[in-house]
Short mmCIF file of C-alpha atoms in Angstrom, two decimals:
data_model
loop_
_atom_site.label_atom_id
_atom_site.label_comp_id
_atom_site.label_asym_id
_atom_site.label_seq_id
_atom_site.Cartn_x
_atom_site.Cartn_y
_atom_site.Cartn_z
CA UNK S 29 102.01 97.06 81.33
CA UNK S 30 105.50 97.62 79.94
CA UNK S 31 105.04 94.74 77.55
CA UNK S 32 101.68 96.09 76.32
CA UNK S 33 103.35 99.39 75.59
CA UNK S 34 106.10 97.96 73.41
CA UNK S 35 103.70 95.66 71.57
CA UNK S 36 101.43 98.57 70.83
CA UNK S 37 104.28 100.78 69.67
CA UNK S 38 105.70 98.10 67.43
CA UNK S 39 102.29 97.46 65.93
CA UNK S 40 101.69 101.13 65.35
CA UNK S 41 105.11 102.19 64.21
CA UNK S 42 105.40 99.23 61.88
CA UNK S 43 102.79 100.42 59.44
CA UNK S 44 104.97 102.32 57.04
CA UNK S 45 106.53 105.70 57.60
CA UNK S 46 104.47 108.85 57.65
CA UNK S 47 107.09 111.54 57.70
CA UNK S 48 104.49 114.17 57.08
CA UNK S 49 102.83 113.53 60.44
CA UNK S 50 104.08 113.58 64.00
CA UNK S 51 100.84 112.15 65.35
CA UNK S 52 98.05 110.22 63.73
CA UNK S 53 95.08 109.26 65.86
CA UNK S 54 91.98 107.88 64.19
CA UNK S 55 88.66 106.97 65.74
CA UNK S 56 90.17 106.67 69.19
CA UNK S 57 87.69 105.50 71.78
CA UNK S 58 88.21 105.03 75.49
CA UNK S 59 85.70 104.05 78.15
CA UNK S 60 85.98 103.62 81.88
CA UNK S 61 83.29 101.26 83.24
CA UNK S 62 80.90 101.82 80.31
CA UNK S 63 81.38 105.57 80.55
CA UNK S 64 82.83 106.78 77.26
CA UNK S 65 85.56 109.39 77.83
CA UNK S 66 86.74 109.59 74.23
CA UNK S 67 84.51 108.80 71.26
CA UNK S 68 85.68 108.62 67.68
CA UNK S 69 88.45 111.06 68.44
CA UNK S 70 90.70 111.81 65.47
CA UNK S 71 93.70 114.11 65.30
CA UNK S 72 96.60 114.51 62.93
CA UNK S 73 99.55 116.68 63.86
CA UNK S 74 102.28 117.78 61.49
CA UNK S 75 105.89 117.78 62.72
CA UNK S 76 106.58 120.94 64.75
CA UNK S 77 102.89 121.79 64.95
CA UNK S 78 101.74 123.36 68.22
CA UNK S 79 98.24 122.19 69.10
CA UNK S 80 96.33 123.26 72.18
CA UNK S 81 93.55 121.04 73.43
CA UNK S 82 90.96 122.92 75.46
CA UNK S 83 88.18 121.38 77.44
CA UNK S 84 86.30 121.53 80.68
CA UNK S 85 87.38 119.17 83.43
CA UNK S 86 86.17 115.69 82.63
CA UNK S 87 86.08 116.35 78.89
CA UNK S 88 88.67 113.66 78.24
CA UNK S 89 91.58 115.91 77.32
CA UNK S 90 94.01 114.44 79.80
CA UNK S 91 92.87 110.95 78.83
CA UNK S 92 93.81 111.70 75.23
CA UNK S 93 97.20 113.01 76.28
CA UNK S 94 97.78 109.78 78.21
CA UNK S 95 96.92 107.83 75.06
CA UNK S 96 99.47 109.82 73.04
CA UNK S 97 102.04 109.32 75.79
CA UNK S 98 101.45 105.56 75.67
CA UNK S 99 100.53 105.72 79.36
CA UNK S 100 97.17 104.29 78.41
CA UNK S 101 97.44 101.57 75.80
CA UNK S 102 94.04 99.93 76.16
CA UNK S 103 92.17 102.02 73.62
CA UNK S 104 90.12 101.43 70.51
CA UNK S 105 91.17 102.91 67.21
CA UNK S 106 94.45 103.67 65.52
CA UNK S 107 97.23 105.67 67.16
CA UNK S 108 100.64 106.41 65.74
CA UNK S 109 103.16 108.33 67.79
CA UNK S 110 106.86 109.05 67.38
CA UNK S 111 109.36 107.03 69.36
CA UNK S 112 110.93 110.13 70.90
CA UNK S 113 108.36 111.83 73.05
CA UNK S 114 108.29 113.45 76.46
CA UNK S 115 105.66 114.52 78.94
CA UNK S 116 105.46 117.43 81.34
CA UNK S 117 102.77 116.84 83.96
CA UNK S 118 100.84 119.39 85.98
CA UNK S 119 102.95 118.56 89.03
CA UNK S 120 106.69 118.45 88.30
CA UNK S 121 107.02 114.81 89.45
CA UNK S 122 110.72 115.18 90.22
CA UNK S 123 112.36 112.49 92.32
CA UNK S 124 112.96 114.43 95.56
CA UNK S 125 115.94 112.21 96.46
CA UNK S 126 117.85 112.90 93.23
CA UNK S 127 119.68 116.17 92.57
CA UNK S 128 118.22 118.38 89.84
CA UNK S 129 120.68 117.30 87.11
CA UNK S 130 120.15 113.60 87.85
CA UNK S 131 116.40 114.21 87.54
CA UNK S 132 116.94 115.76 84.13
CA UNK S 133 118.99 112.79 82.89
CA UNK S 134 116.67 110.19 84.39
CA UNK S 135 116.33 107.16 82.16
CA UNK S 136 119.34 108.10 80.02
CA UNK S 137 122.75 106.41 80.14
CA UNK S 138 124.84 108.30 82.71
CA UNK S 139 127.71 109.22 80.41
CA UNK S 140 129.66 112.46 80.44
CA UNK S 141 128.04 113.56 77.18
CA UNK S 142 124.58 113.06 78.65
CA UNK S 143 125.52 115.01 81.78
CA UNK S 144 126.90 117.87 79.71
CA UNK S 145 123.79 117.85 77.55
CA UNK S 146 121.70 117.88 80.73
CA UNK S 147 123.64 120.86 82.04
CA UNK S 148 123.21 122.69 78.73
CA UNK S 149 119.46 122.04 78.84
CA UNK S 150 119.33 123.30 82.43
CA UNK S 151 121.07 126.43 81.20
CA UNK S 152 118.34 126.83 78.57
CA UNK S 153 115.72 126.98 81.31
CA UNK S 154 118.00 129.23 83.39
CA UNK S 155 118.75 126.74 86.15
CA UNK S 156 122.37 125.75 85.50
CA UNK S 157 123.29 126.98 88.98
CA UNK S 158 120.79 124.58 90.55
CA UNK S 159 122.20 121.41 88.96
CA UNK S 160 123.19 119.96 92.34
CA UNK S 161 120.24 121.28 94.36
CA UNK S 162 117.58 119.04 95.89
CA UNK S 163 114.22 119.45 94.10
CA UNK S 164 112.43 120.36 97.34
CA UNK S 165 114.54 123.48 97.70
CA UNK S 166 113.12 124.83 94.40
CA UNK S 167 110.09 127.04 93.96
CA UNK S 168 107.08 125.74 92.04
CA UNK S 169 108.12 127.57 88.88
CA UNK S 170 111.72 126.37 89.12
CA UNK S 171 110.61 122.78 89.65
CA UNK S 172 108.40 122.98 86.57
CA UNK S 173 111.34 124.39 84.58
CA UNK S 174 113.37 121.34 85.64
CA UNK S 175 110.48 119.18 84.41
CA UNK S 176 110.64 121.06 81.09
CA UNK S 177 114.40 120.51 80.90
CA UNK S 178 113.90 116.79 81.67
CA UNK S 179 111.52 116.62 78.69
CA UNK S 180 113.62 118.73 76.30
CA UNK S 181 116.90 116.92 77.00
CA UNK S 182 115.44 113.92 75.14
CA UNK S 183 115.01 116.07 72.00
CA UNK S 184 111.43 114.84 71.63
CA UNK S 185 109.60 114.80 68.30
CA UNK S 186 106.42 115.05 70.33
CA UNK S 187 106.17 117.11 73.51
CA UNK S 188 103.07 116.43 75.60
CA UNK S 189 102.13 119.11 78.12
CA UNK S 190 99.39 118.21 80.60
CA UNK S 191 98.27 121.55 82.09
CA UNK S 192 101.93 122.26 82.91
CA UNK S 193 101.36 125.76 84.28
CA UNK S 194 98.02 125.12 85.99
CA UNK S 195 99.48 125.14 89.49
CA UNK S 196 101.66 128.24 89.03
CA UNK S 197 100.88 131.80 90.00
CA UNK S 198 99.96 134.28 87.25
CA UNK S 199 103.34 136.06 87.12
CA UNK S 200 105.31 132.81 86.97
CA UNK S 201 102.93 131.56 84.29
CA UNK S 202 103.72 134.54 82.05
CA UNK S 203 107.44 133.83 82.36
CA UNK S 204 106.85 130.14 81.65
CA UNK S 205 104.90 130.98 78.48
CA UNK S 206 107.88 132.99 77.22
CA UNK S 207 110.27 130.17 78.13
CA UNK S 208 108.14 127.55 76.40
CA UNK S 209 107.89 129.71 73.26
CA UNK S 210 111.68 130.06 73.28
CA UNK S 211 112.29 126.32 73.70
CA UNK S 212 109.75 125.56 70.99
CA UNK S 213 111.36 128.02 68.59
CA UNK S 214 114.76 126.44 69.17
CA UNK S 215 113.86 122.74 69.12
CA UNK S 216 110.68 122.64 67.01
CA UNK S 217 109.00 119.54 68.48
CA UNK S 218 105.36 118.85 67.77
CA UNK S 219 103.54 120.03 70.90
CA UNK S 220 100.21 119.00 72.34
CA UNK S 221 99.27 121.37 75.14
CA UNK S 222 96.32 120.29 77.25
CA UNK S 223 94.92 123.24 79.15
CA UNK S 224 91.77 124.88 80.42
CA UNK S 225 93.30 128.35 80.04
CA UNK S 226 91.87 129.90 76.87
CA UNK S 227 94.39 132.77 76.81
CA UNK S 228 97.30 130.36 77.14
CA UNK S 229 95.97 128.33 74.19
CA UNK S 230 95.61 131.42 71.95
CA UNK S 231 98.99 132.83 73.02
CA UNK S 232 100.97 129.69 72.22
CA UNK S 233 99.27 127.40 69.72
CA UNK S 234 99.04 127.17 65.93
CA UNK S 235 95.74 125.38 66.27
CA UNK S 236 93.22 125.16 69.11
CA UNK S 237 90.84 122.26 69.57
CA UNK S 238 87.90 122.21 71.94
CA UNK S 239 87.00 118.84 73.36
CA UNK S 240 83.40 118.38 74.47
CA UNK S 241 82.19 115.08 75.87
CA UNK S 242 84.96 113.10 74.23
CA UNK S 243 84.65 114.64 70.76
CA UNK S 244 86.30 117.59 69.05
CA UNK S 245 83.58 120.19 68.88
CA UNK S 246 85.68 123.00 67.47
CA UNK S 247 89.00 123.27 65.67
CA UNK S 248 90.42 126.65 64.78
CA UNK S 249 93.73 127.83 63.37
CA UNK S 250 95.35 130.78 65.12
CA UNK S 251 96.79 133.09 62.49
CA UNK S 252 97.72 135.97 64.76
CA UNK S 253 101.28 137.23 64.24
CA UNK S 254 103.82 136.70 67.01
CA UNK S 255 104.23 138.09 69.58
CA UNK S 256 100.56 137.73 70.26
CA UNK S 257 98.89 140.39 72.25
CA UNK S 258 95.83 140.13 74.42
CA UNK S 259 94.76 143.65 73.46
CA UNK S 260 94.53 142.65 69.79
CA UNK S 261 90.79 142.74 68.84
CA UNK S 262 91.22 139.44 66.95
CA UNK S 263 92.57 137.90 70.17
CA UNK S 264 89.49 139.07 72.04
CA UNK S 265 87.19 137.73 69.32
CA UNK S 266 88.87 134.31 69.39
CA UNK S 267 88.72 134.28 73.14
CA UNK S 268 84.97 135.01 73.10
CA UNK S 269 84.42 132.33 70.49
CA UNK S 270 86.34 129.66 72.43
CA UNK S 271 84.76 130.56 75.78
CA UNK S 272 81.28 130.28 74.28
CA UNK S 273 82.20 126.86 72.89
CA UNK S 274 83.35 125.86 76.38
CA UNK S 275 79.96 126.89 77.74
CA UNK S 276 81.15 130.02 79.55
CA UNK S 277 79.39 133.30 78.84
CA UNK S 278 82.15 135.86 78.18
CA UNK S 279 81.56 139.28 79.70
CA UNK C 30 118.06 108.59 152.24
CA UNK C 31 120.23 105.64 153.11
CA UNK C 32 117.52 104.46 155.47
CA UNK C 33 114.87 104.50 152.76
CA UNK C 34 116.65 101.99 150.52
CA UNK C 35 118.19 98.78 151.70
CA UNK C 36 121.79 98.76 150.39
CA UNK C 37 121.60 94.98 149.99
CA UNK C 38 118.85 95.28 147.34
CA UNK C 39 119.67 98.75 146.08
CA UNK C 40 123.38 99.55 146.11
CA UNK C 41 124.40 103.20 146.14
CA UNK C 42 125.75 104.93 143.03
CA UNK C 43 129.34 104.87 144.32
CA UNK C 44 129.16 101.10 144.90
CA UNK C 45 127.84 100.58 141.36
CA UNK C 46 130.52 102.87 139.92
CA UNK C 47 133.28 101.05 141.82
CA UNK C 48 131.93 97.71 140.56
CA UNK C 49 131.93 99.07 137.01
CA UNK C 50 135.52 100.26 137.36
CA UNK C 51 136.59 96.87 138.73
CA UNK C 52 134.80 95.04 135.88
CA UNK C 53 136.42 97.32 133.31
CA UNK C 54 139.83 97.05 134.98
CA UNK C 55 139.81 93.26 134.81
CA UNK C 56 138.65 93.41 131.17
CA UNK C 57 135.74 91.16 132.13
CA UNK C 58 133.07 93.65 130.98
CA UNK C 59 134.74 94.38 127.63
CA UNK C 60 135.14 90.69 126.82
CA UNK C 61 131.48 89.90 127.45
CA UNK C 62 130.35 93.10 125.73
CA UNK C 63 132.35 92.21 122.64
CA UNK C 64 130.81 88.71 122.55
CA UNK C 65 127.32 90.23 122.73
CA UNK C 66 128.11 92.95 120.21
CA UNK C 67 129.31 90.35 117.70
CA UNK C 68 126.05 88.43 118.01
CA UNK C 69 124.02 91.60 117.52
CA UNK C 70 126.09 92.78 114.56
CA UNK C 71 125.86 89.39 112.86
CA UNK C 72 122.12 89.23 113.45
CA UNK C 73 121.71 92.78 112.15
CA UNK C 74 123.78 92.14 109.03
CA UNK C 75 121.91 88.96 108.09
CA UNK C 76 118.49 90.30 109.17
CA UNK C 77 118.80 93.61 107.33
CA UNK C 78 119.99 91.88 104.14
CA UNK C 79 117.16 89.34 104.23
CA UNK C 80 114.68 92.06 105.13
CA UNK C 81 115.61 94.41 102.28
CA UNK C 82 115.89 91.71 99.61
CA UNK C 83 112.68 90.03 100.77
CA UNK C 84 110.78 93.33 100.92
CA UNK C 85 111.97 94.18 97.40
CA UNK C 86 110.86 90.83 96.00
CA UNK C 87 107.53 91.04 97.84
CA UNK C 88 107.10 94.68 96.85
CA UNK C 89 107.83 94.23 93.16
CA UNK C 90 106.33 90.84 92.29
CA UNK C 91 102.94 89.33 93.01
CA UNK C 92 104.47 85.89 93.65
CA UNK C 93 106.91 87.50 96.06
CA UNK C 94 104.07 89.09 97.97
CA UNK C 95 102.29 85.74 98.29
CA UNK C 96 105.44 83.85 99.19
CA UNK C 97 107.19 86.25 101.55
CA UNK C 98 104.81 88.85 102.89
CA UNK C 99 102.14 86.38 103.99
CA UNK C 100 104.75 84.35 105.91
CA UNK C 101 106.33 87.43 107.48
CA UNK C 102 102.90 88.47 108.73
CA UNK C 103 102.53 85.08 110.42
CA UNK C 104 106.01 85.32 111.97
CA UNK C 105 105.16 88.84 113.10
CA UNK C 106 102.00 87.58 114.82
CA UNK C 107 103.94 85.03 116.93
CA UNK C 108 106.11 86.44 119.75
CA UNK C 109 109.66 85.92 118.44
CA UNK C 110 110.95 84.39 121.64
CA UNK C 111 108.48 81.55 121.34
CA UNK C 112 110.65 80.35 118.44
CA UNK C 113 113.62 79.82 120.75
CA UNK C 114 112.96 76.09 121.44
CA UNK C 115 112.59 75.47 117.70
CA UNK C 116 115.80 77.35 116.94
CA UNK C 117 117.65 75.32 119.58
CA UNK C 118 116.28 72.11 118.04
CA UNK C 119 117.47 73.22 114.60
CA UNK C 120 120.76 74.89 115.41
CA UNK C 121 121.88 73.32 118.71
CA UNK C 122 123.06 75.39 121.66
CA UNK C 123 126.06 77.18 120.12
CA UNK C 124 126.20 80.66 118.61
CA UNK C 125 123.80 79.82 115.77
CA UNK C 126 120.45 79.87 117.60
CA UNK C 127 121.42 83.14 119.33
CA UNK C 128 122.28 84.86 116.08
CA UNK C 129 119.22 83.27 114.45
CA UNK C 130 116.87 84.72 117.07
CA UNK C 131 118.36 88.20 116.64
CA UNK C 132 118.22 87.80 112.85
CA UNK C 133 114.55 86.85 113.03
CA UNK C 134 113.62 89.91 115.11
CA UNK C 135 115.59 92.23 112.83
CA UNK C 136 114.25 90.63 109.64
CA UNK C 137 110.63 91.09 110.72
CA UNK C 138 111.07 94.74 111.73
CA UNK C 139 112.91 95.58 108.50
CA UNK C 140 110.51 93.65 106.29
CA UNK C 141 107.26 95.08 107.66
CA UNK C 142 108.44 98.68 107.33
CA UNK C 143 110.40 98.41 104.08
CA UNK C 144 107.69 96.43 102.32
CA UNK C 145 104.99 98.93 103.20
CA UNK C 146 107.31 101.81 102.25
CA UNK C 147 107.92 100.23 98.82
CA UNK C 148 104.20 99.82 98.28
CA UNK C 149 103.70 103.45 99.31
CA UNK C 150 106.18 104.90 96.83
CA UNK C 151 104.27 107.59 94.93
CA UNK C 152 102.75 105.86 91.89
CA UNK C 153 102.85 109.11 89.90
CA UNK C 154 106.65 109.22 90.28
CA UNK C 155 106.93 105.62 89.09
CA UNK C 156 104.70 106.46 86.12
CA UNK C 157 106.76 109.55 85.29
CA UNK C 158 109.97 107.51 85.50
CA UNK C 159 108.56 104.94 83.09
CA UNK C 160 107.58 107.59 80.55
CA UNK C 161 111.19 108.78 80.57
CA UNK C 162 112.43 105.34 79.62
CA UNK C 163 113.62 104.23 83.06
CA UNK C 164 114.29 100.50 82.96
CA UNK C 165 113.72 97.98 85.72
CA UNK C 166 117.16 98.33 87.23
CA UNK C 167 117.17 102.14 87.36
CA UNK C 168 113.57 102.07 88.59
CA UNK C 169 114.72 100.04 91.61
CA UNK C 170 117.93 101.98 92.35
CA UNK C 171 116.80 105.52 91.48
CA UNK C 172 113.10 105.48 92.35
CA UNK C 173 111.85 102.61 94.51
CA UNK C 174 114.73 102.07 96.95
CA UNK C 175 115.35 105.77 97.71
CA UNK C 176 111.58 106.31 97.90
CA UNK C 177 111.32 103.50 100.45
CA UNK C 178 114.35 104.71 102.43
CA UNK C 179 112.43 106.71 105.08
CA UNK C 180 110.32 103.64 105.85
CA UNK C 181 113.39 101.41 105.91
CA UNK C 182 115.06 103.71 108.45
CA UNK C 183 112.00 103.53 110.71
CA UNK C 184 112.35 99.75 110.41
CA UNK C 185 116.04 100.00 111.26
CA UNK C 186 115.30 101.92 114.46
CA UNK C 187 112.83 99.26 115.53
CA UNK C 188 115.27 96.52 114.44
CA UNK C 189 118.06 97.94 116.63
CA UNK C 190 115.80 97.92 119.67
CA UNK C 191 114.52 94.45 118.78
CA UNK C 192 118.10 93.16 118.35
CA UNK C 193 119.17 94.07 121.90
CA UNK C 194 115.96 92.66 123.31
CA UNK C 195 116.45 89.41 121.39
CA UNK C 196 120.05 89.27 122.61
CA UNK C 197 118.98 89.17 126.25
CA UNK C 198 116.68 86.24 125.55
CA UNK C 199 119.18 84.50 123.30
CA UNK C 200 121.88 84.64 125.96
CA UNK C 201 119.75 82.74 128.43
CA UNK C 202 120.59 79.59 126.42
CA UNK C 203 123.91 78.12 127.45
CA UNK C 204 125.92 81.26 126.79
CA UNK C 205 129.54 80.98 128.01
CA UNK C 206 130.07 84.65 127.25
CA UNK C 207 128.02 87.79 126.79
CA UNK C 208 126.12 90.35 128.77
CA UNK C 209 123.29 87.85 129.29
CA UNK C 210 125.75 85.43 130.87
CA UNK C 211 126.99 88.13 133.25
CA UNK C 212 123.39 88.98 134.06
CA UNK C 213 122.44 85.42 135.00
CA UNK C 214 125.67 84.98 137.00
CA UNK C 215 124.94 88.18 138.91
CA UNK C 216 121.40 87.01 139.60
CA UNK C 217 122.74 83.65 140.79
CA UNK C 218 125.21 85.25 143.22
CA UNK C 219 122.85 88.10 144.15
CA UNK C 220 125.24 90.78 142.85
CA UNK C 221 122.68 93.56 142.52
CA UNK C 222 125.52 96.06 141.92
CA UNK C 223 126.63 94.08 138.84
CA UNK C 224 123.03 93.99 137.63
CA UNK C 225 122.86 97.78 137.89
CA UNK C 226 126.11 98.12 135.93
CA UNK C 227 124.67 95.87 133.23
CA UNK C 228 121.42 97.85 133.13
CA UNK C 229 123.56 100.93 132.56
CA UNK C 230 125.43 99.15 129.76
CA UNK C 231 122.14 98.16 128.09
CA UNK C 232 120.95 101.77 128.35
CA UNK C 233 124.15 103.08 126.76
CA UNK C 234 123.91 100.52 123.98
CA UNK C 235 120.31 101.57 123.32
CA UNK C 236 121.30 105.24 123.20
CA UNK C 237 124.24 104.48 120.92
CA UNK C 238 121.95 102.55 118.57
CA UNK C 239 119.55 105.46 118.49
CA UNK C 240 122.42 107.83 117.71
CA UNK C 241 123.48 105.60 114.80
CA UNK C 242 119.90 105.58 113.47
CA UNK C 243 119.64 109.38 113.82
CA UNK C 244 122.96 109.86 112.04
CA UNK C 245 121.86 107.60 109.16
CA UNK C 246 118.58 109.51 108.87
CA UNK C 247 120.18 112.94 108.71
CA UNK C 248 122.81 111.68 106.27
CA UNK C 249 120.62 109.61 103.93
CA UNK C 250 117.53 111.82 104.05
CA UNK C 251 119.24 115.17 103.54
CA UNK C 252 117.00 115.67 100.48
CA UNK C 253 113.97 115.77 102.69
CA UNK C 254 112.78 119.05 104.09
CA UNK C 255 110.48 117.89 106.81
CA UNK C 256 109.01 119.25 109.99
CA UNK C 257 111.74 119.13 112.63
CA UNK C 258 109.85 120.58 115.56
CA UNK C 259 108.64 124.12 115.99
#
């Protein structure tokens, strides 16, 4: 598995440099037992572009994120991803037996610089006081902020977010949206946010894609000025449009 | 009360206590206890090492699973003490077969529990670790071993019990020293009071082992917030 990953990356990264793109995916296909999850899926992302991928459950959106994260390397088509990338999953996936700071610096050389950088990143998500806490003593929102810090500490060129706020309560989610916007503004990674929350997609992304049965059925730029406001009539119009595309009749 | 129990087969508590004091005073009990303790500690050290290393190899590599786990299952299926004649044939009648029998019991208890704990480490955590560039070495030390620790400690509890049990059997072979030797001497000379003292010693050793296991659990698993009784 690990060997497949490096072979794939070498093959994909070797084909010249495309500095104008953070992600290139062309004609990506993926099937599980003859059931096609992704068909002819193509996506190009510019550096620092924030793309939200909407879809109903089973639409293949998480599968695509796994392809971009090189978690799934057995795919058809052409995929090019940056070397520095990080994933935030729906569940925080912190090692419960490692203190918060050690979770943040997981996989990095344990030097003093890295620890200080880890502490600084924890401060960015407002958890510098929890550096030595056990993950199980944190609330759901705090744990997900640690997961965000663990991703950001690597200074990723591509940040993959797999429904990262799906398990949080509504109030915590609002705070997390603000935090994510702040981190994005500061570090400018390319972001792919997989979500089923239409409002979240419109609030955060530059571009929203709707995935239906393994294909992109709608792609729309969001030109609303920041900070975006749900009471904006253009927001409501976009929301209606996207919900209809997702097969939900808006009220 | 005294009429209910025959003092020749069931000595009173004061008799047993006096015997214990005499045995302690002469240093006889300590000497034999130390001999037994050494056998148990050696068997534990070797058995735990073999168990952890073997479980890691079996847990991480397919060939390890085929080579080690299959054989441990077979050893587990045979009552350990049935191996005693074989161990005597291999190692003679000195200290080696005694330590070997204890080692075997400990190894099996540690292996079964640690191996299954390694295989039960949350795959999503392993996947997350890999996406953050965790290499093989850090994966073992920071993810798999600590993840398997609760299972290992269950194994250690069982191993401690198994070690004392194996000791009693092991010391029935030509043991010049040890609690088992005292036990068979007492049986020979019908010193029921000595037997009761030794039963008390075994009980204390069992409780002490349990206390060690509990201490290790609360120390090593302090990250875990689990149900500790209502």
